[in-house]
mmCIF file of C-alpha atoms in Angstrom:
data_model
loop_
_atom_site.group_PDB
_atom_site.id
_atom_site.type_symbol
_atom_site.label_atom_id
_atom_site.label_comp_id
_atom_site.label_asym_id
_atom_site.label_seq_id
_atom_site.Cartn_x
_atom_site.Cartn_y
_atom_site.Cartn_z
ATOM 1 C CA MET D 24 -6.110 153.424 -93.003
ATOM 2 C CA SER D 25 -4.874 153.008 -89.646
ATOM 3 C CA PRO D 26 -1.984 150.531 -89.284
ATOM 4 C CA ILE D 27 -3.224 148.535 -86.462
ATOM 5 C CA LEU D 28 -6.820 147.578 -89.144
ATOM 6 C CA THR D 29 -4.621 146.856 -91.855
ATOM 7 C CA ALA D 30 -2.696 144.115 -89.395
ATOM 8 C CA VAL D 31 -6.302 143.184 -88.461
ATOM 9 C CA LEU D 32 -7.142 143.069 -91.573
ATOM 10 C CA VAL D 33 -4.774 141.158 -92.636
ATOM 11 C CA LEU D 34 -5.341 138.183 -90.172
ATOM 12 C CA GLY D 35 -8.417 138.097 -90.890
ATOM 13 C CA ILE D 36 -8.274 137.341 -94.206
ATOM 14 C CA THR D 37 -4.851 134.583 -93.746
ATOM 15 C CA GLY D 38 -7.067 133.132 -90.635
ATOM 16 C CA LEU D 39 -9.895 132.683 -93.857
ATOM 17 C CA VAL D 40 -7.602 131.543 -96.464
ATOM 18 C CA LEU D 41 -5.903 129.175 -94.197
ATOM 19 C CA GLY D 42 -9.232 127.842 -92.624
ATOM 20 C CA ILE D 43 -10.188 127.026 -96.753
ATOM 21 C CA VAL D 44 -6.807 125.525 -97.151
ATOM 22 C CA LEU D 45 -7.158 122.999 -93.911
ATOM 23 C CA PHE D 46 -11.273 122.011 -94.717
ATOM 24 C CA VAL D 47 -10.345 121.147 -98.525
ATOM 25 C CA VAL D 48 -6.837 119.237 -96.704
ATOM 26 C CA ALA D 49 -9.572 117.730 -94.817
ATOM 27 C CA ARG D 50 -11.869 116.285 -96.869
ATOM 28 C CA LYS D 51 -9.631 115.097 -99.417
ATOM 29 C CA PHE D 52 -7.466 113.364 -97.081
ATOM 30 C CA ALA D 53 -10.764 111.701 -94.844
ATOM 31 C CA VAL D 54 -11.190 108.321 -93.504
ATOM 32 C CA GLU D 55 -14.100 107.266 -93.408
ATOM 33 C CA GLU D 56 -14.964 104.960 -90.537
ATOM 34 C CA ASP D 57 -16.717 101.654 -90.601
ATOM 35 C CA PRO D 58 -20.232 102.071 -88.727
ATOM 36 C CA ARG D 59 -19.735 98.248 -87.670
ATOM 37 C CA ILE D 60 -16.718 100.161 -85.330
ATOM 38 C CA GLY D 61 -19.081 101.861 -83.128
ATOM 39 C CA GLN D 62 -21.422 99.654 -82.947
ATOM 40 C CA ILE D 63 -19.192 96.840 -81.023
ATOM 41 C CA THR D 64 -17.763 99.398 -79.469
ATOM 42 C CA GLY D 65 -21.290 100.473 -77.637
ATOM 43 C CA LEU D 66 -21.646 96.732 -76.857
ATOM 44 C CA LEU D 67 -18.561 96.514 -75.286
ATOM 45 C CA PRO D 68 -17.219 97.312 -71.188
ATOM 46 C CA GLY D 69 -15.108 99.905 -71.882
ATOM 47 C CA ALA D 70 -12.856 98.642 -69.119
ATOM 48 C CA ASN D 71 -9.533 98.816 -72.235
ATOM 49 C CA CYS D 72 -8.338 96.458 -69.156
ATOM 50 C CA GLY D 73 -6.559 94.373 -72.373
ATOM 51 C CA GLY D 74 -7.166 91.347 -71.617
ATOM 52 C CA CYS D 75 -7.751 90.627 -75.092
ATOM 53 C CA GLY D 76 -4.369 91.639 -76.700
ATOM 54 C CA PHE D 77 -5.548 94.788 -77.562
ATOM 55 C CA PRO D 78 -4.886 98.168 -76.644
ATOM 56 C CA GLY D 79 -8.680 99.153 -75.734
ATOM 57 C CA CYS D 80 -11.686 97.844 -76.817
ATOM 58 C CA ALA D 81 -11.516 100.838 -79.799
ATOM 59 C CA ALA D 82 -8.943 98.917 -81.177
ATOM 60 C CA PHE D 83 -10.436 95.504 -80.467
ATOM 61 C CA ALA D 84 -13.458 96.718 -82.476
ATOM 62 C CA GLU D 85 -11.654 97.629 -85.313
ATOM 63 C CA ALA D 86 -9.735 94.448 -85.510
ATOM 64 C CA CYS D 87 -12.920 92.962 -85.109
ATOM 65 C CA VAL D 88 -14.031 94.238 -88.389
ATOM 66 C CA LYS D 89 -11.355 94.136 -90.361
ATOM 67 C CA ARG D 90 -9.990 90.200 -89.856
ATOM 68 C CA ASP D 91 -11.279 87.648 -92.323
ATOM 69 C CA SER D 92 -12.406 85.508 -88.670
ATOM 70 C CA MET D 93 -13.938 85.878 -85.492
ATOM 71 C CA ASP D 94 -10.472 83.122 -84.771
ATOM 72 C CA GLY D 95 -9.051 84.229 -81.572
ATOM 73 C CA MET D 96 -10.542 86.926 -80.798
ATOM 74 C CA LYS D 97 -12.060 87.134 -77.193
ATOM 75 C CA CYS D 98 -13.161 89.606 -75.116
ATOM 76 C CA SER D 99 -12.838 88.272 -70.921
ATOM 77 C CA VAL D 100 -15.862 90.701 -70.196
ATOM 78 C CA CYS D 101 -18.026 90.357 -71.887
ATOM 79 C CA LYS D 102 -20.674 87.289 -72.001
ATOM 80 C CA SER D 103 -20.635 85.060 -74.473
ATOM 81 C CA GLU D 104 -24.172 86.673 -75.973
ATOM 82 C CA VAL D 105 -22.999 89.756 -76.336
ATOM 83 C CA MET D 106 -19.752 87.929 -78.188
ATOM 84 C CA GLN D 107 -22.354 86.411 -80.163
ATOM 85 C CA GLN D 108 -23.654 90.193 -81.176
ATOM 86 C CA ILE D 109 -20.586 91.051 -82.356
ATOM 87 C CA ALA D 110 -20.277 87.865 -84.783
ATOM 88 C CA ALA D 111 -22.921 89.004 -86.145
ATOM 89 C CA ILE D 112 -22.129 92.088 -86.689
ATOM 90 C CA THR D 113 -19.374 91.597 -88.353
ATOM 91 C CA GLY D 114 -20.924 88.591 -90.610
ATOM 92 C CA HIS D 115 -18.568 86.149 -88.997
ATOM 93 C CA GLU D 116 -19.074 83.125 -86.462
ATOM 94 C CA VAL D 117 -17.456 82.990 -83.449
ATOM 95 C CA GLU D 118 -16.577 79.937 -81.133
ATOM 96 C CA ALA D 119 -17.835 79.602 -77.784
ATOM 97 C CA GLY D 120 -15.240 79.694 -75.548
ATOM 98 C CA ALA D 121 -14.920 77.991 -71.605
ATOM 99 C CA ALA D 122 -14.767 80.929 -68.684
ATOM 100 C CA LYS D 123 -11.688 81.566 -66.683
ATOM 101 C CA VAL D 124 -10.727 82.534 -63.433
ATOM 102 C CA ALA D 125 -7.879 83.926 -62.178
ATOM 103 C CA VAL D 126 -5.619 80.587 -59.488
ATOM 104 C CA VAL D 127 -2.958 82.646 -57.343
ATOM 105 C CA ARG D 128 -1.053 79.473 -57.224
ATOM 106 C CA CYS D 129 1.444 80.229 -54.342
ATOM 107 C CA ASP D 130 0.136 79.383 -50.589
ATOM 108 C CA GLY D 131 3.591 80.866 -49.151
ATOM 109 C CA SER D 132 1.157 82.999 -46.473
ATOM 110 C CA CYS D 133 3.625 84.353 -43.207
ATOM 111 C CA GLU D 134 2.744 81.111 -40.889
ATOM 112 C CA ASN D 135 4.123 78.703 -44.000
ATOM 113 C CA ARG D 136 7.389 80.515 -44.942
ATOM 114 C CA PRO D 137 9.688 82.729 -42.254
ATOM 115 C CA ARG D 138 10.736 85.888 -43.430
ATOM 116 C CA VAL D 139 15.143 85.616 -43.605
ATOM 117 C CA ASN D 140 14.926 89.323 -43.864
ATOM 118 C CA PHE D 141 13.442 92.687 -44.673
ATOM 119 C CA TYR D 142 12.587 94.263 -47.889
ATOM 120 C CA ASP D 143 12.716 98.627 -47.679
ATOM 121 C CA GLY D 144 12.570 99.573 -51.133
ATOM 122 C CA ALA D 145 9.384 100.473 -52.977
ATOM 123 C CA SER D 146 5.602 99.016 -52.416
ATOM 124 C CA SER D 147 6.370 97.586 -55.798
ATOM 125 C CA CYS D 148 6.596 93.388 -56.971
ATOM 126 C CA ALA D 149 8.337 94.556 -59.887
ATOM 127 C CA VAL D 150 10.438 96.025 -57.998
ATOM 128 C CA ALA D 151 11.305 94.128 -55.250
ATOM 129 C CA ALA D 152 11.655 91.211 -57.190
ATOM 130 C CA MET D 153 14.608 92.771 -59.339
ATOM 131 C CA GLN D 154 16.349 93.750 -56.077
ATOM 132 C CA THR D 155 16.435 91.389 -53.089
ATOM 133 C CA GLY D 156 13.926 88.768 -54.796
ATOM 134 C CA GLY D 157 11.505 88.807 -51.619
ATOM 135 C CA GLU D 158 11.638 88.538 -47.864
ATOM 136 C CA THR D 159 11.834 84.968 -47.764
ATOM 137 C CA GLY D 160 13.708 82.272 -48.757
ATOM 138 C CA CYS D 161 11.305 80.601 -51.836
ATOM 139 C CA PHE D 162 12.376 82.854 -55.199
ATOM 140 C CA TYR D 163 9.684 81.833 -56.609
ATOM 141 C CA GLY D 164 6.659 82.791 -54.997
ATOM 142 C CA CYS D 165 4.164 85.707 -53.769
ATOM 143 C CA LEU D 166 6.100 89.039 -52.902
ATOM 144 C CA GLY D 167 3.302 90.801 -51.302
ATOM 145 C CA CYS D 168 3.676 94.076 -52.471
ATOM 146 C CA GLY D 169 -0.275 93.817 -54.532
ATOM 147 C CA ASP D 170 0.948 94.826 -57.768
ATOM 148 C CA CYS D 171 -2.037 92.426 -59.365
ATOM 149 C CA VAL D 172 -4.460 94.710 -56.673
ATOM 150 C CA GLY D 173 -3.227 97.327 -59.009
ATOM 151 C CA ALA D 174 -3.560 96.036 -62.033
ATOM 152 C CA CYS D 175 -7.333 94.707 -61.163
ATOM 153 C CA LYS D 176 -9.823 97.086 -62.791
ATOM 154 C CA PHE D 177 -12.848 95.091 -61.354
ATOM 155 C CA GLY D 178 -11.746 95.117 -58.715
ATOM 156 C CA ALA D 179 -12.029 90.930 -58.283
ATOM 157 C CA ILE D 180 -8.168 90.949 -56.240
ATOM 158 C CA GLU D 181 -7.540 92.289 -52.973
ATOM 159 C CA MET D 182 -4.393 91.244 -50.956
ATOM 160 C CA ASP D 183 -5.201 89.316 -47.185
ATOM 161 C CA PRO D 184 -3.986 90.918 -44.019
ATOM 162 C CA GLU D 185 -3.564 87.825 -42.147
ATOM 163 C CA THR D 186 -1.858 85.508 -45.314
ATOM 164 C CA GLY D 187 0.236 88.458 -46.932
ATOM 165 C CA LEU D 188 -1.524 86.697 -49.804
ATOM 166 C CA PRO D 189 -4.299 87.777 -52.865
ATOM 167 C CA VAL D 190 -7.227 86.794 -53.193
ATOM 168 C CA VAL D 191 -9.496 86.476 -56.199
ATOM 169 C CA ASP D 192 -12.768 87.275 -55.674
ATOM 170 C CA GLN D 193 -14.410 84.611 -58.196
ATOM 171 C CA GLU D 194 -17.243 86.738 -58.781
ATOM 172 C CA LYS D 195 -16.066 89.355 -59.785
ATOM 173 C CA CYS D 196 -12.873 88.144 -61.717
ATOM 174 C CA THR D 197 -13.267 88.505 -65.631
ATOM 175 C CA ALA D 198 -10.081 86.407 -66.815
ATOM 176 C CA CYS D 199 -8.673 89.530 -68.613
ATOM 177 C CA GLY D 200 -5.511 88.681 -67.546
ATOM 178 C CA ALA D 201 -3.679 91.923 -65.722
ATOM 179 C CA CYS D 202 -3.400 90.520 -62.714
ATOM 180 C CA ALA D 203 -1.340 87.330 -64.357
ATOM 181 C CA LYS D 204 0.255 90.309 -67.086
ATOM 182 C CA ALA D 205 1.377 92.408 -63.526
ATOM 183 C CA CYS D 206 3.325 89.322 -61.364
ATOM 184 C CA PRO D 207 6.721 89.623 -62.078
ATOM 185 C CA ARG D 208 6.867 85.812 -60.353
ATOM 186 C CA GLY D 209 3.973 84.447 -62.423
ATOM 187 C CA ILE D 210 2.178 82.926 -59.575
ATOM 188 C CA ILE D 211 -1.146 83.589 -60.929
ATOM 189 C CA GLU D 212 -2.509 81.989 -64.065
ATOM 190 C CA LEU D 213 -6.379 81.517 -65.863
ATOM 191 C CA ARG D 214 -7.759 78.833 -65.391
ATOM 192 C CA ASN D 215 -10.643 77.452 -66.807
ATOM 193 C CA ARG D 216 -14.256 76.888 -64.270
ATOM 194 C CA ASN D 217 -15.126 73.795 -65.081
ATOM 195 C CA LYS D 218 -18.909 72.593 -63.613
ATOM 196 C CA LEU D 219 -19.806 74.799 -60.548
ATOM 197 C CA ASP D 220 -17.052 76.810 -60.621
ATOM 198 C CA ARG D 221 -14.821 73.476 -59.331
ATOM 199 C CA ARG D 222 -10.865 72.881 -60.056
ATOM 200 C CA ILE D 223 -7.642 71.604 -59.032
ATOM 201 C CA TYR D 224 -4.098 72.794 -59.333
ATOM 202 C CA VAL D 225 -0.844 72.683 -57.643
ATOM 203 C CA CYS D 226 -0.798 75.760 -55.407
ATOM 204 C CA CYS D 227 3.163 76.051 -56.162
ATOM 205 C CA VAL D 228 5.200 77.443 -58.737
ATOM 206 C CA ASN D 229 8.751 76.414 -57.307
ATOM 207 C CA ARG D 230 11.310 74.270 -59.312
ATOM 208 C CA ASP D 231 14.003 73.659 -56.736
ATOM 209 C CA LYS D 232 14.641 70.284 -55.261
ATOM 210 C CA GLY D 233 12.606 68.714 -52.486
ATOM 211 C CA PRO D 234 14.471 69.625 -49.658
ATOM 212 C CA VAL D 235 15.733 73.057 -50.197
ATOM 213 C CA ALA D 236 12.170 73.966 -51.803
ATOM 214 C CA LYS D 237 10.416 72.200 -48.166
ATOM 215 C CA LYS D 238 13.163 74.826 -46.620
ATOM 216 C CA ALA D 239 11.569 77.609 -47.931
ATOM 217 C CA CYS D 240 8.627 76.681 -47.454
ATOM 218 C CA ALA D 241 6.184 74.477 -45.161
ATOM 219 C CA VAL D 242 3.327 74.023 -48.300
ATOM 220 C CA ALA D 243 6.410 73.332 -51.409
ATOM 221 C CA CYS D 244 5.978 71.009 -54.202
ATOM 222 C CA ILE D 245 8.421 68.512 -53.307
ATOM 223 C CA GLY D 246 8.263 66.932 -56.642
ATOM 224 C CA CYS D 247 7.921 63.761 -55.225
ATOM 225 C CA GLY D 248 5.889 62.467 -58.191
ATOM 226 C CA LYS D 249 2.928 60.899 -55.896
ATOM 227 C CA CYS D 250 0.390 62.616 -57.660
ATOM 228 C CA VAL D 251 1.296 61.938 -60.540
ATOM 229 C CA LYS D 252 1.125 58.184 -60.716
ATOM 230 C CA ALA D 253 -2.316 58.582 -58.946
ATOM 231 C CA CYS D 254 -3.478 60.464 -62.309
ATOM 232 C CA GLN D 255 -4.890 58.073 -64.168
ATOM 233 C CA PHE D 256 -5.581 60.436 -67.232
ATOM 234 C CA GLU D 257 -1.980 61.626 -67.979
ATOM 235 C CA ALA D 258 -3.182 65.102 -66.037
ATOM 236 C CA ILE D 259 0.075 65.584 -64.929
ATOM 237 C CA THR D 260 3.402 66.422 -65.421
ATOM 238 C CA LEU D 261 6.735 66.246 -63.453
ATOM 239 C CA GLU D 262 9.021 68.884 -64.441
ATOM 240 C CA ASN D 263 12.228 71.746 -62.997
ATOM 241 C CA ASN D 264 10.948 69.560 -59.889
ATOM 242 C CA LEU D 265 7.077 70.973 -60.435
ATOM 243 C CA ALA D 266 4.037 69.490 -60.608
ATOM 244 C CA TYR D 267 1.873 70.578 -62.489
ATOM 245 C CA ILE D 268 -2.185 69.887 -64.036
ATOM 246 C CA ASP D 269 -2.704 70.619 -67.856
ATOM 247 C CA PHE D 270 -7.185 71.928 -66.531
ATOM 248 C CA GLU D 271 -7.407 70.298 -70.208
ATOM 249 C CA LYS D 272 -7.378 66.864 -69.376
ATOM 250 C CA CYS D 273 -8.466 66.882 -65.211
ATOM 251 C CA ARG D 274 -11.430 65.271 -64.370
ATOM 252 C CA LEU D 275 -11.764 66.386 -61.020
ATOM 253 C CA CYS D 276 -11.068 63.523 -59.520
ATOM 254 C CA ARG D 277 -9.204 64.582 -56.396
ATOM 255 C CA LYS D 278 -7.046 61.846 -56.666
ATOM 256 C CA CYS D 279 -4.039 63.453 -56.722
ATOM 257 C CA VAL D 280 -4.915 65.769 -53.858
ATOM 258 C CA ASP D 281 -5.134 62.626 -51.761
ATOM 259 C CA GLU D 282 -1.508 61.665 -52.266
ATOM 260 C CA CYS D 283 -0.183 64.984 -51.908
ATOM 261 C CA PRO D 284 1.806 64.566 -48.874
ATOM 262 C CA GLN D 285 2.329 67.699 -49.052
ATOM 263 C CA HIS D 286 -1.265 69.567 -49.582
ATOM 264 C CA THR D 287 0.566 71.094 -52.335
ATOM 265 C CA ILE D 288 -2.717 70.482 -54.693
ATOM 266 C CA HIS D 289 -5.621 72.205 -54.068
ATOM 267 C CA ALA D 290 -9.329 71.515 -54.932
ATOM 268 C CA VAL D 291 -12.115 73.983 -54.726
ATOM 269 C CA ASN D 292 -15.239 74.462 -54.936
ATOM 270 C CA PHE D 293 -16.073 70.981 -53.251
ATOM 271 C CA PRO D 294 -18.419 69.309 -51.183
ATOM 272 C CA PRO D 295 -16.118 68.062 -47.783
ATOM 273 C CA ARG D 296 -15.472 64.251 -48.693
ATOM 274 C CA LYS D 297 -18.285 62.139 -47.092
ATOM 275 C CA PRO D 298 -16.700 59.413 -44.006
ATOM 276 C CA ALA D 299 -15.813 55.709 -45.439
ATOM 277 C CA ALA D 300 -18.499 53.918 -44.309
ATOM 278 C CA VAL D 301 -18.153 51.128 -42.279
ATOM 279 C CA ALA D 302 -18.920 47.415 -42.762
ATOM 280 C CA PRO D 303 -21.814 46.056 -40.700
ATOM 281 C CA GLU D 304 -19.632 43.355 -39.621
ATOM 282 C CA THR D 305 -16.706 45.196 -38.619
ATOM 283 C CA GLU D 306 -19.529 48.282 -36.773
ATOM 284 C CA GLN D 307 -20.438 44.978 -34.333
ATOM 285 C CA SER D 308 -17.083 44.124 -33.726
ATOM 286 C CA ALA D 309 -16.243 46.818 -32.522
ATOM 287 C CA VAL D 310 -18.669 47.801 -30.225
ATOM 288 C CA ALA D 311 -20.303 44.495 -29.230
ATOM 289 C CA PRO D 312 -18.125 43.319 -26.308
ATOM 290 C CA LYS D 313 -15.970 39.718 -26.679
ATOM 291 C CA ALA D 314 -17.860 36.923 -25.908
ATOM 292 C CA GLU D 315 -16.545 34.744 -23.456
ATOM 293 C CA ALA D 316 -15.354 31.186 -24.457
ATOM 294 C CA ALA D 317 -17.441 28.006 -23.165
ATOM 295 C CA PRO D 318 -15.770 26.023 -21.001
ATOM 296 C CA ASN D 319 -14.252 22.925 -21.983
ATOM 297 C CA PRO D 320 -16.684 20.250 -20.751
ATOM 298 C CA VAL D 321 -13.361 17.286 -20.232
ATOM 299 C CA GLU D 322 -11.538 20.004 -17.693
ATOM 300 C CA GLN D 323 -14.590 20.142 -16.226
ATOM 301 C CA ASN D 324 -14.728 16.529 -15.868
ATOM 302 C CA SER D 325 -11.777 15.852 -14.657
#
């Protein structure tokens, strides 16, 4: 037998033996996957955005099956009907959570925040935050590099070229929280959509004292506390020179909006206010000319 044929024969037998060994080992140590995991994965969007707190949709599906309840399990991208289907597969009940939307809590546009230096580094908010603190005097607001835009997998956020600030498309936003995690300044927050998508929030995160904050940004919160006094529902707190509105307690009355001297509190998706009604007597007196005084008969006789 030739050496070449012998080598081929030996290699073939060796490969066959190793194949049999691998097959036996695979069958012995095989881990059978719960078929419910595949069913749940098929219902999920497959975006792997991480908004649920897990690395991907498959990990979320596995956690749903292995956990004893659905408490705290929520896919922000899925509708409530889909979450009900997932709960039915697992045999548990799921609470209907309030729909949320991402909110940009910074109004420091180019007009409101003067530039004090020039950043010429990497186009990344994370890098800019560590290197220079940004191009303006506000060390809390938006850096304008668009890390949040790159983090969003649904195309729900983009940079406004005029203001230099991110803008959230509330129709596309799934409240996955990826943009909030990507922002090194923490200016993006998930808040309840409420009825008719209305929401009220303090559009500022500056914690400097009033004069310093106002110098850095014309519409910064100065911590005056007028909004706190105006709120009858104790929904507003003032801490570290910054007001914050608790969306769970807020009743959307808009009294705080009227009281804010800086126009820092934003009311979104509200109809325009009706002009104040003028009393009929007041309106008539304002329009009709004053009646001339009647002549005094005593003066005429004299």
